[in-house]
Amino acid sequence: MSAPVIRYIDEPHPVTGVTNGKFGLWLFLASEVMLFGALFSSYILLRVGAKSWPDGWERLNVPLATANTVVLITSSVTMVMAWVGCKLNDLGKFRFYMGITVALSFVFLVIKTIEYKPKFEHYQVYFYDGATIPGYEELTTITGHLEEDDFEKDYIVFAPDKKQPSQTLPDAEGHGDHDHAEGDHDDHGHGHYADPIQINRYDIKRLTNFGPAHSNFYAIYFTMTGLHGLHVIGGIVVNLYFLLFGAGMFRSNIAQFSNRIECAGLYWHFVDLVWIFLFPSIYLL
Amino acid sequence: MGGHTVEEIKKEVRVYITVFVSLLVLSIATVLVSKLDVSMTVAVIIGMAIASLKGTLVACYFMHLISEKKAIYAVLIITVLFFAVLMALPLMDYQSNEAFTGRA
C-alpha cells in the first residue's frame, strides 16, 4: 500500500458532504456557467448596440433546431436512466440507456451538420455604388449560389436566388447595407436559383458566404452553437468511454462507478441546460 | 438525492418521466409562443421565462439540486452572483453610451 490514494471517491467527504468528484464537477460547471455567460453577455451587448438585427427564425432553420431540442432533452432523460441502472445494479439497463444517450448525441451532431452546411454554400455579394448588374439594377446586394470563382478571370459566375432579400431603405431601418435575406437555409436546390449571371470583380464590394464572417449575427450564431457542439462532442467521448470500457468497474466497484455516471450526467444535463437557453435566444427571439 | 432502495428509485423514475414530458411540452410551447405577434420586450420576457422554467426543472430533478448538500449550494450561489454581474455588464455600457452621446 504505497501508491497515493485519492480519497472520498466513493464516500462523501466529511466537510462537503459529497464525493470529491462531484464537488469538483460542480466547480467545473460553475466555470462553464461563466464561459457561456460571457458569450451571452457579449451577445446582448452586440445586439442591443446594433442598428438592426436579423430575425433568427428567418435566417436559421427552426425546425431542425426544434428537433435537436427534443433530441437533447430525450438524451438527458436517458442519461439519468443510465444512472438509475447503476443504482439498481443492472448492467443491461445501464448499457441500454447509455447506448441511447450516446446515439442521440450523434443524432444531434448530424442534425447540426445538416443545419450548418447550407450556410457555407450560400453566398451574398455586395456591390459598389453605381454598379449596375443587368436584371438586378435596383439592388445593392444579392444572394445566391457561387457557381464559379476563378481568380484568373475578372468576373465571377453567380446564380442569384429567385427570392432576393427585400431591400431596406438606408434610413428606414438604419442599416442600408445590411440585408434581410430570407431563408438562407433549405434554399440550396437548383430550382431556387435564377439563371447564372456574370458579375465583374470591380463591381464587387464584398463577397461572403453565410459563415461566421458574414456579420455579427452569424459570428454569434456559429460561436455559441459551435462551442455548445464541442461540448456535445466532449460528452460523447466521456459517455462512450463509460459505455465501452466502464463495465469492469461496474462489477468491481459499483458505488464508485455510479458516482462517475452521476458526474458524467451532471455535465450532460448542463449541456442540455445551455441549449435550453441558446435555442430561444438565438433562433426564436 | 435519496433513492437507495428499489422502491425509492422507482418513485424517482416516475419523477424523471414527468419532468421529461413537461420539458417536451414547454419546448413546443416556446416555439409556438414565438410566432405570436407581440413586442420584442414581451417576446424576450416570455421566451426567457419558459427557458428558465425548463432550466429549473433540469437543474432540480435531473441534476438533483432539489436535495443537494450545502457545499454545492454555496458554490452555486457565488456562481449566480457572478453570472448576474456578467449579465449586468451590457447594461453599464448602454448607460455610458447615453452619457457620452446623449442618446441610447
CSV table of C-alpha atoms in Angstrom, one decimal:
chain,number,residue,atom,x,y,z
A,1,MET,CA,0.0,0.0,0.0
A,2,SER,CA,2.4,2.6,-1.2
A,3,ALA,CA,0.7,4.2,-4.1
A,4,PRO,CA,-1.1,7.5,-3.2
A,5,VAL,CA,-4.8,7.1,-2.9
A,6,ILE,CA,-7.4,9.6,-3.9
A,7,ARG,CA,-9.8,9.6,-1.1
A,8,TYR,CA,-13.5,10.2,-0.9
A,9,ILE,CA,-14.3,9.0,-4.4
A,10,ASP,CA,-17.0,6.6,-3.4
A,11,GLU,CA,-17.9,8.0,0.0
A,12,PRO,CA,-18.8,11.6,0.9
A,13,HIS,CA,-16.1,13.9,2.2
A,14,PRO,CA,-16.9,14.8,5.8
A,15,VAL,CA,-16.5,18.6,5.1
A,16,THR,CA,-18.5,19.0,1.9
A,17,GLY,CA,-20.9,16.0,2.4
A,18,VAL,CA,-20.4,14.9,-1.2
A,19,THR,CA,-17.7,12.9,-3.0
A,20,ASN,CA,-14.7,14.9,-4.2
A,21,GLY,CA,-15.5,14.0,-7.8
A,22,LYS,CA,-19.0,15.5,-7.6
A,23,PHE,CA,-17.7,18.6,-5.8
A,24,GLY,CA,-15.0,19.1,-8.4
A,25,LEU,CA,-17.5,18.6,-11.2
A,26,TRP,CA,-19.8,21.3,-9.8
A,27,LEU,CA,-16.8,23.7,-9.6
A,28,PHE,CA,-16.1,22.9,-13.2
A,29,LEU,CA,-19.8,23.6,-14.1
A,30,ALA,CA,-19.6,26.9,-12.3
A,31,SER,CA,-16.7,27.9,-14.5
A,32,GLU,CA,-18.7,26.7,-17.5
A,33,VAL,CA,-21.5,29.0,-16.5
A,34,MET,CA,-19.1,31.9,-16.6
A,35,LEU,CA,-17.8,30.8,-20.0
A,36,PHE,CA,-21.2,30.7,-21.6
A,37,GLY,CA,-22.3,33.7,-19.5
A,38,ALA,CA,-19.5,35.8,-21.1
A,39,LEU,CA,-20.8,34.8,-24.6
A,40,PHE,CA,-24.4,35.5,-23.7
A,41,SER,CA,-23.3,38.9,-22.3
A,42,SER,CA,-21.4,39.7,-25.5
A,43,TYR,CA,-24.5,38.7,-27.5
A,44,ILE,CA,-26.7,41.1,-25.5
A,45,LEU,CA,-24.2,43.9,-25.9
A,46,LEU,CA,-23.8,43.5,-29.6
A,47,ARG,CA,-27.5,43.0,-30.3
A,48,VAL,CA,-28.7,46.0,-28.2
A,49,GLY,CA,-26.0,48.1,-29.7
A,50,ALA,CA,-26.7,47.1,-33.3
A,51,LYS,CA,-28.8,49.4,-35.5
A,52,SER,CA,-30.6,46.5,-37.0
A,53,TRP,CA,-30.5,42.8,-36.2
A,54,PRO,CA,-31.9,40.0,-38.4
A,55,ASP,CA,-34.7,37.7,-37.2
A,56,GLY,CA,-33.3,34.4,-36.2
A,57,TRP,CA,-36.3,32.4,-37.3
A,58,GLU,CA,-35.9,33.8,-40.9
A,59,ARG,CA,-32.2,33.2,-41.1
A,60,LEU,CA,-31.9,29.9,-39.2
A,61,ASN,CA,-33.5,26.6,-39.5
A,62,VAL,CA,-36.0,26.5,-36.6
A,63,PRO,CA,-37.5,23.0,-37.4
A,64,LEU,CA,-34.0,21.4,-37.3
A,65,ALA,CA,-33.2,23.3,-34.1
A,66,THR,CA,-36.5,22.2,-32.5
A,67,ALA,CA,-35.8,18.6,-33.5
A,68,ASN,CA,-32.4,19.0,-31.8
A,69,THR,CA,-34.1,20.4,-28.7
A,70,VAL,CA,-36.2,17.2,-28.5
A,71,VAL,CA,-33.1,15.0,-29.1
A,72,LEU,CA,-31.1,16.7,-26.4
A,73,ILE,CA,-33.9,16.6,-23.8
A,74,THR,CA,-34.5,12.9,-24.6
A,75,SER,CA,-30.8,12.1,-24.2
A,76,SER,CA,-30.9,13.9,-20.8
A,77,VAL,CA,-33.6,11.6,-19.5
A,78,THR,CA,-31.9,8.5,-20.9
A,79,MET,CA,-28.7,9.7,-19.2
A,80,VAL,CA,-30.4,9.9,-15.9
A,81,MET,CA,-32.0,6.4,-16.6
A,82,ALA,CA,-28.5,5.0,-17.2
A,83,TRP,CA,-27.6,6.3,-13.7
A,84,VAL,CA,-30.7,4.6,-12.3
A,85,GLY,CA,-29.4,1.4,-14.0
A,86,CYS,CA,-26.3,1.7,-11.9
A,87,LYS,CA,-28.2,2.3,-8.7
A,88,LEU,CA,-30.3,-0.8,-9.4
A,89,ASN,CA,-27.1,-2.7,-10.1
A,90,ASP,CA,-28.5,-3.6,-13.5
A,91,LEU,CA,-25.7,-3.6,-16.1
A,92,GLY,CA,-28.1,-4.3,-19.0
A,93,LYS,CA,-30.2,-1.4,-18.1
A,94,PHE,CA,-27.2,0.9,-17.8
A,95,ARG,CA,-25.8,-0.2,-21.2
A,96,PHE,CA,-29.2,0.2,-22.9
A,97,TYR,CA,-29.8,3.8,-21.7
A,98,MET,CA,-26.2,4.9,-22.0
A,99,GLY,CA,-26.2,3.5,-25.6
A,100,ILE,CA,-29.3,5.5,-26.4
A,101,THR,CA,-27.7,8.6,-24.9
A,102,VAL,CA,-24.6,8.3,-27.0
A,103,ALA,CA,-26.7,7.6,-30.1
A,104,LEU,CA,-28.8,10.6,-29.6
A,105,SER,CA,-25.7,12.8,-29.1
A,106,PHE,CA,-24.6,11.6,-32.6
A,107,VAL,CA,-28.0,12.4,-33.9
A,108,PHE,CA,-27.7,15.9,-32.5
A,109,LEU,CA,-24.3,16.4,-34.3
A,110,VAL,CA,-25.7,15.1,-37.6
A,111,ILE,CA,-28.6,17.5,-37.4
A,112,LYS,CA,-26.2,20.3,-36.6
A,113,THR,CA,-24.1,19.5,-39.6
A,114,ILE,CA,-27.2,19.5,-41.9
A,115,GLU,CA,-28.0,22.9,-40.4
A,116,TYR,CA,-24.5,24.4,-40.8
A,117,LYS,CA,-23.7,23.1,-44.3
A,118,PRO,CA,-26.0,25.2,-46.5
A,119,LYS,CA,-24.8,28.4,-44.7
A,120,PHE,CA,-21.3,27.8,-46.0
A,121,GLU,CA,-22.6,27.1,-49.5
A,122,HIS,CA,-24.9,30.1,-49.8
A,123,TYR,CA,-23.3,33.4,-50.7
A,124,GLN,CA,-24.1,37.1,-50.6
A,125,VAL,CA,-22.5,39.7,-52.9
A,126,TYR,CA,-22.5,43.4,-52.1
A,127,PHE,CA,-21.9,45.9,-55.0
A,128,TYR,CA,-20.2,49.3,-55.1
A,129,ASP,CA,-22.4,52.3,-55.5
A,130,GLY,CA,-23.2,52.8,-59.1
A,131,ALA,CA,-22.6,49.3,-60.2
A,132,THR,CA,-25.5,48.1,-62.4
A,133,ILE,CA,-26.0,44.4,-62.7
A,134,PRO,CA,-28.2,43.5,-65.6
A,135,GLY,CA,-31.6,42.3,-64.3
A,136,TYR,CA,-30.7,43.5,-60.8
A,137,GLU,CA,-30.3,47.2,-61.3
A,138,GLU,CA,-32.3,48.1,-58.2
A,139,LEU,CA,-30.3,46.1,-55.8
A,140,THR,CA,-27.1,46.8,-53.9
A,141,THR,CA,-26.7,43.2,-52.8
A,142,ILE,CA,-27.9,39.8,-54.0
A,143,THR,CA,-27.8,36.4,-52.5
A,144,GLY,CA,-27.4,33.1,-54.3
A,145,HIS,CA,-25.0,30.3,-55.3
A,146,LEU,CA,-21.4,31.0,-56.3
A,147,GLU,CA,-21.1,28.9,-59.5
A,148,GLU,CA,-17.6,30.0,-60.5
A,149,ASP,CA,-14.9,32.0,-58.7
A,150,ASP,CA,-11.8,31.7,-60.8
A,151,PHE,CA,-9.1,34.2,-59.9
A,152,GLU,CA,-7.7,34.1,-63.4
A,153,LYS,CA,-10.9,35.7,-64.6
A,154,ASP,CA,-12.1,39.2,-63.8
A,155,TYR,CA,-15.6,38.1,-63.1
A,156,ILE,CA,-17.5,35.6,-61.1
A,157,VAL,CA,-20.4,33.5,-62.2
A,158,PHE,CA,-23.3,33.8,-59.7
A,159,ALA,CA,-26.7,32.2,-59.7
A,160,PRO,CA,-29.0,34.6,-57.7
A,161,ASP,CA,-31.8,33.3,-55.5
A,162,LYS,CA,-35.1,33.7,-57.2
A,163,LYS,CA,-36.3,35.3,-54.0
A,164,GLN,CA,-34.0,38.2,-53.3
A,165,PRO,CA,-33.6,40.0,-49.9
A,166,SER,CA,-36.1,42.7,-49.5
A,167,GLN,CA,-34.0,45.8,-49.6
A,168,THR,CA,-34.3,48.2,-46.7
A,169,LEU,CA,-34.0,51.9,-47.4
A,170,PRO,CA,-30.8,53.3,-46.0
A,171,ASP,CA,-32.7,55.3,-43.3
A,172,ALA,CA,-35.8,53.3,-42.9
A,173,GLU,CA,-34.3,50.8,-40.5
A,174,GLY,CA,-30.9,52.3,-40.1
A,175,HIS,CA,-28.6,49.9,-41.9
A,176,GLY,CA,-28.9,50.2,-45.6
A,177,ASP,CA,-26.2,47.7,-46.5
A,178,HIS,CA,-27.5,45.2,-44.0
A,179,ASP,CA,-29.7,42.9,-46.0
A,180,HIS,CA,-32.6,40.9,-44.9
A,181,ALA,CA,-32.1,37.7,-46.8
A,182,GLU,CA,-34.9,35.4,-46.1
A,183,GLY,CA,-34.4,31.7,-45.5
A,184,ASP,CA,-30.8,31.1,-46.4
A,185,HIS,CA,-31.4,27.6,-45.2
A,186,ASP,CA,-33.2,25.0,-47.2
A,187,ASP,CA,-32.8,27.0,-50.4
A,188,HIS,CA,-29.9,25.1,-51.9
A,189,GLY,CA,-31.6,23.1,-54.6
A,190,HIS,CA,-31.1,24.4,-58.1
A,191,GLY,CA,-34.8,25.0,-58.6
A,192,HIS,CA,-34.4,28.0,-56.3
A,193,TYR,CA,-31.9,29.8,-58.5
A,194,ALA,CA,-32.4,32.2,-61.4
A,195,ASP,CA,-30.1,31.8,-64.4
A,196,PRO,CA,-26.5,32.4,-63.6
A,197,ILE,CA,-25.1,35.8,-64.4
A,198,GLN,CA,-21.5,37.2,-64.7
A,199,ILE,CA,-20.5,39.9,-62.2
A,200,ASN,CA,-17.4,41.9,-62.8
A,201,ARG,CA,-15.0,41.8,-59.9
A,202,TYR,CA,-14.6,45.6,-59.9
A,203,ASP,CA,-18.3,45.9,-59.1
A,204,ILE,CA,-18.0,43.7,-56.0
A,205,LYS,CA,-17.5,45.4,-52.7
A,206,ARG,CA,-17.8,42.2,-50.7
A,207,LEU,CA,-18.4,38.6,-51.4
A,208,THR,CA,-19.1,36.3,-48.5
A,209,ASN,CA,-20.8,33.1,-47.6
A,210,PHE,CA,-23.2,32.9,-44.7
A,211,GLY,CA,-20.4,31.7,-42.4
A,212,PRO,CA,-19.2,33.3,-39.2
A,213,ALA,CA,-17.5,36.2,-41.1
A,214,HIS,CA,-20.8,37.3,-42.7
A,215,SER,CA,-22.0,39.5,-39.9
A,216,ASN,CA,-22.2,39.8,-36.1
A,217,PHE,CA,-25.4,37.7,-36.2
A,218,TYR,CA,-23.7,34.7,-37.9
A,219,ALA,CA,-20.5,35.2,-35.8
A,220,ILE,CA,-22.6,34.9,-32.6
A,221,TYR,CA,-24.6,32.1,-34.0
A,222,PHE,CA,-21.6,30.0,-35.0
A,223,THR,CA,-19.6,30.8,-31.9
A,224,MET,CA,-22.3,29.9,-29.4
A,225,THR,CA,-23.8,26.9,-31.2
A,226,GLY,CA,-20.3,25.8,-32.2
A,227,LEU,CA,-19.0,25.9,-28.6
A,228,HIS,CA,-22.1,24.1,-27.5
A,229,GLY,CA,-21.4,21.5,-30.2
A,230,LEU,CA,-17.9,21.0,-28.9
A,231,HIS,CA,-19.4,20.3,-25.5
A,232,VAL,CA,-21.6,17.7,-27.1
A,233,ILE,CA,-18.5,16.0,-28.6
A,234,GLY,CA,-16.9,16.1,-25.2
A,235,GLY,CA,-19.9,14.4,-23.7
A,236,ILE,CA,-19.8,11.7,-26.4
A,237,VAL,CA,-16.1,11.0,-25.6
A,238,VAL,CA,-16.9,10.6,-21.8
A,239,ASN,CA,-20.1,8.6,-22.2
A,240,LEU,CA,-18.6,6.4,-24.9
A,241,TYR,CA,-15.7,5.6,-22.5
A,242,PHE,CA,-18.1,4.6,-19.8
A,243,LEU,CA,-20.2,2.6,-22.2
A,244,LEU,CA,-17.4,0.6,-23.7
A,245,PHE,CA,-14.6,0.4,-21.1
A,246,GLY,CA,-16.6,1.1,-17.9
A,247,ALA,CA,-18.1,-2.3,-17.4
A,248,GLY,CA,-15.1,-3.5,-15.5
A,249,MET,CA,-15.6,-1.0,-12.7
A,250,PHE,CA,-19.4,-1.7,-12.8
A,251,ARG,CA,-18.5,-5.2,-11.5
A,252,SER,CA,-15.6,-4.3,-9.3
A,253,ASN,CA,-16.8,-1.1,-7.6
A,254,ILE,CA,-20.4,-0.3,-8.4
A,255,ALA,CA,-20.5,2.6,-5.9
A,256,GLN,CA,-17.6,4.5,-7.5
A,257,PHE,CA,-18.9,3.7,-10.9
A,258,SER,CA,-22.4,5.1,-10.3
A,259,ASN,CA,-20.7,8.2,-8.9
A,260,ARG,CA,-18.8,8.6,-12.1
A,261,ILE,CA,-22.0,8.2,-14.1
A,262,GLU,CA,-23.7,10.7,-11.9
A,263,CYS,CA,-20.9,13.2,-12.6
A,264,ALA,CA,-21.0,12.5,-16.4
A,265,GLY,CA,-24.7,13.0,-16.1
A,266,LEU,CA,-24.3,16.4,-14.4
A,267,TYR,CA,-22.1,17.5,-17.2
A,268,TRP,CA,-24.5,16.2,-19.8
A,269,HIS,CA,-27.5,17.9,-18.2
A,270,PHE,CA,-25.5,21.1,-18.2
A,271,VAL,CA,-25.0,20.8,-21.9
A,272,ASP,CA,-28.8,20.3,-22.2
A,273,LEU,CA,-29.3,23.4,-20.0
A,274,VAL,CA,-27.2,25.6,-22.2
A,275,TRP,CA,-29.1,24.5,-25.2
A,276,ILE,CA,-32.4,25.3,-23.4
A,277,PHE,CA,-31.3,29.0,-23.3
A,278,LEU,CA,-29.4,29.1,-26.6
A,279,PHE,CA,-32.4,27.8,-28.6
A,280,PRO,CA,-34.9,30.6,-27.8
A,281,SER,CA,-32.4,33.4,-27.6
A,282,ILE,CA,-30.7,32.8,-31.0
A,283,TYR,CA,-33.4,31.1,-33.1
A,284,LEU,CA,-36.6,32.5,-31.8
A,285,LEU,CA,-36.1,36.0,-30.4
B,1,MET,CA,-30.8,12.7,-4.0
B,2,GLY,CA,-32.1,9.9,-1.7
B,3,GLY,CA,-33.2,6.9,-3.6
B,4,HIS,CA,-31.2,4.0,-2.5
B,5,THR,CA,-33.9,1.4,-2.0
B,6,VAL,CA,-35.6,0.0,-5.1
B,7,GLU,CA,-38.9,1.5,-4.1
B,8,GLU,CA,-37.4,5.0,-3.8
B,9,ILE,CA,-35.6,4.7,-7.1
B,10,LYS,CA,-38.8,3.6,-8.9
B,11,LYS,CA,-40.5,6.7,-7.4
B,12,GLU,CA,-37.7,8.8,-8.8
B,13,VAL,CA,-38.1,7.3,-12.2
B,14,ARG,CA,-41.7,8.5,-12.3
B,15,VAL,CA,-40.5,12.0,-11.4
B,16,TYR,CA,-37.9,11.9,-14.3
B,17,ILE,CA,-40.6,10.8,-16.8
B,18,THR,CA,-42.9,13.6,-15.6
B,19,VAL,CA,-40.1,16.2,-15.9
B,20,PHE,CA,-39.3,14.8,-19.4
B,21,VAL,CA,-42.9,15.2,-20.6
B,22,SER,CA,-43.0,18.7,-19.1
B,23,LEU,CA,-39.8,19.7,-20.9
B,24,LEU,CA,-41.2,18.4,-24.2
B,25,VAL,CA,-44.4,20.4,-23.8
B,26,LEU,CA,-42.5,23.5,-22.8
B,27,SER,CA,-40.2,23.2,-25.8
B,28,ILE,CA,-43.2,23.1,-28.2
B,29,ALA,CA,-44.8,25.9,-26.3
B,30,THR,CA,-41.7,28.1,-26.7
B,31,VAL,CA,-41.8,27.6,-30.5
B,32,LEU,CA,-45.5,28.3,-30.7
B,33,VAL,CA,-45.3,31.4,-28.5
B,34,SER,CA,-42.5,32.8,-30.6
B,35,LYS,CA,-45.0,33.0,-33.5
B,36,LEU,CA,-47.2,35.4,-31.6
B,37,ASP,CA,-47.2,39.0,-32.8
B,38,VAL,CA,-46.0,40.7,-29.6
B,39,SER,CA,-43.4,43.4,-28.9
B,40,MET,CA,-39.8,42.4,-28.6
B,41,THR,CA,-39.8,43.1,-24.8
B,42,VAL,CA,-42.8,40.8,-24.2
B,43,ALA,CA,-41.3,38.1,-26.5
B,44,VAL,CA,-38.0,38.2,-24.6
B,45,ILE,CA,-39.8,38.0,-21.2
B,46,ILE,CA,-42.0,35.1,-22.3
B,47,GLY,CA,-39.1,33.3,-24.1
B,48,MET,CA,-36.7,33.6,-21.2
B,49,ALA,CA,-39.5,32.7,-18.6
B,50,ILE,CA,-40.1,29.4,-20.4
B,51,ALA,CA,-36.4,28.8,-20.7
B,52,SER,CA,-35.8,29.5,-17.0
B,53,LEU,CA,-38.7,27.1,-16.1
B,54,LYS,CA,-37.2,24.4,-18.2
B,55,GLY,CA,-33.7,25.1,-16.9
B,56,THR,CA,-35.0,24.9,-13.3
B,57,LEU,CA,-36.7,21.5,-14.0
B,58,VAL,CA,-33.4,20.1,-15.4
B,59,ALA,CA,-31.3,21.5,-12.6
B,60,CYS,CA,-33.6,20.5,-9.8
B,61,TYR,CA,-34.6,17.0,-10.9
B,62,PHE,CA,-32.0,15.7,-13.5
B,63,MET,CA,-29.1,17.3,-11.6
B,64,HIS,CA,-30.7,16.6,-8.2
B,65,LEU,CA,-30.4,20.2,-7.0
B,66,ILE,CA,-33.7,19.8,-5.2
B,67,SER,CA,-32.0,17.9,-2.5
B,68,GLU,CA,-28.3,18.6,-2.6
B,69,LYS,CA,-25.6,19.3,0.1
B,70,LYS,CA,-24.9,22.8,1.4
B,71,ALA,CA,-21.4,22.9,-0.1
B,72,ILE,CA,-22.8,22.6,-3.6
B,73,TYR,CA,-25.4,25.3,-2.9
B,74,ALA,CA,-22.6,27.6,-1.7
B,75,VAL,CA,-20.7,27.2,-4.9
B,76,LEU,CA,-23.9,27.9,-7.0
B,77,ILE,CA,-24.9,31.0,-5.0
B,78,ILE,CA,-21.5,32.5,-5.8
B,79,THR,CA,-21.9,31.4,-9.5
B,80,VAL,CA,-25.3,33.0,-9.7
B,81,LEU,CA,-24.0,36.2,-8.2
B,82,PHE,CA,-21.1,36.5,-10.8
B,83,PHE,CA,-23.4,35.4,-13.6
B,84,ALA,CA,-25.7,38.3,-12.7
B,85,VAL,CA,-22.8,40.7,-12.8
B,86,LEU,CA,-21.9,39.4,-16.3
B,87,MET,CA,-25.5,40.0,-17.5
B,88,ALA,CA,-25.4,43.5,-16.0
B,89,LEU,CA,-22.3,44.5,-17.9
B,90,PRO,CA,-24.0,45.3,-21.2
B,91,LEU,CA,-26.4,47.5,-19.2
B,92,MET,CA,-23.5,49.6,-17.9
B,93,ASP,CA,-22.2,50.1,-21.4
B,94,TYR,CA,-25.7,51.1,-22.5
B,95,GLN,CA,-25.8,53.8,-19.8
B,96,SER,CA,-22.3,55.1,-20.6
B,97,ASN,CA,-23.2,55.4,-24.2
B,98,GLU,CA,-26.2,57.5,-23.2
B,99,ALA,CA,-23.9,59.7,-21.1
B,100,PHE,CA,-21.4,60.3,-23.9
B,101,THR,CA,-23.7,60.8,-26.8
B,102,GLY,CA,-27.0,61.9,-25.2
B,103,ARG,CA,-28.8,59.1,-26.9
B,104,ALA,CA,-29.2,55.4,-26.3
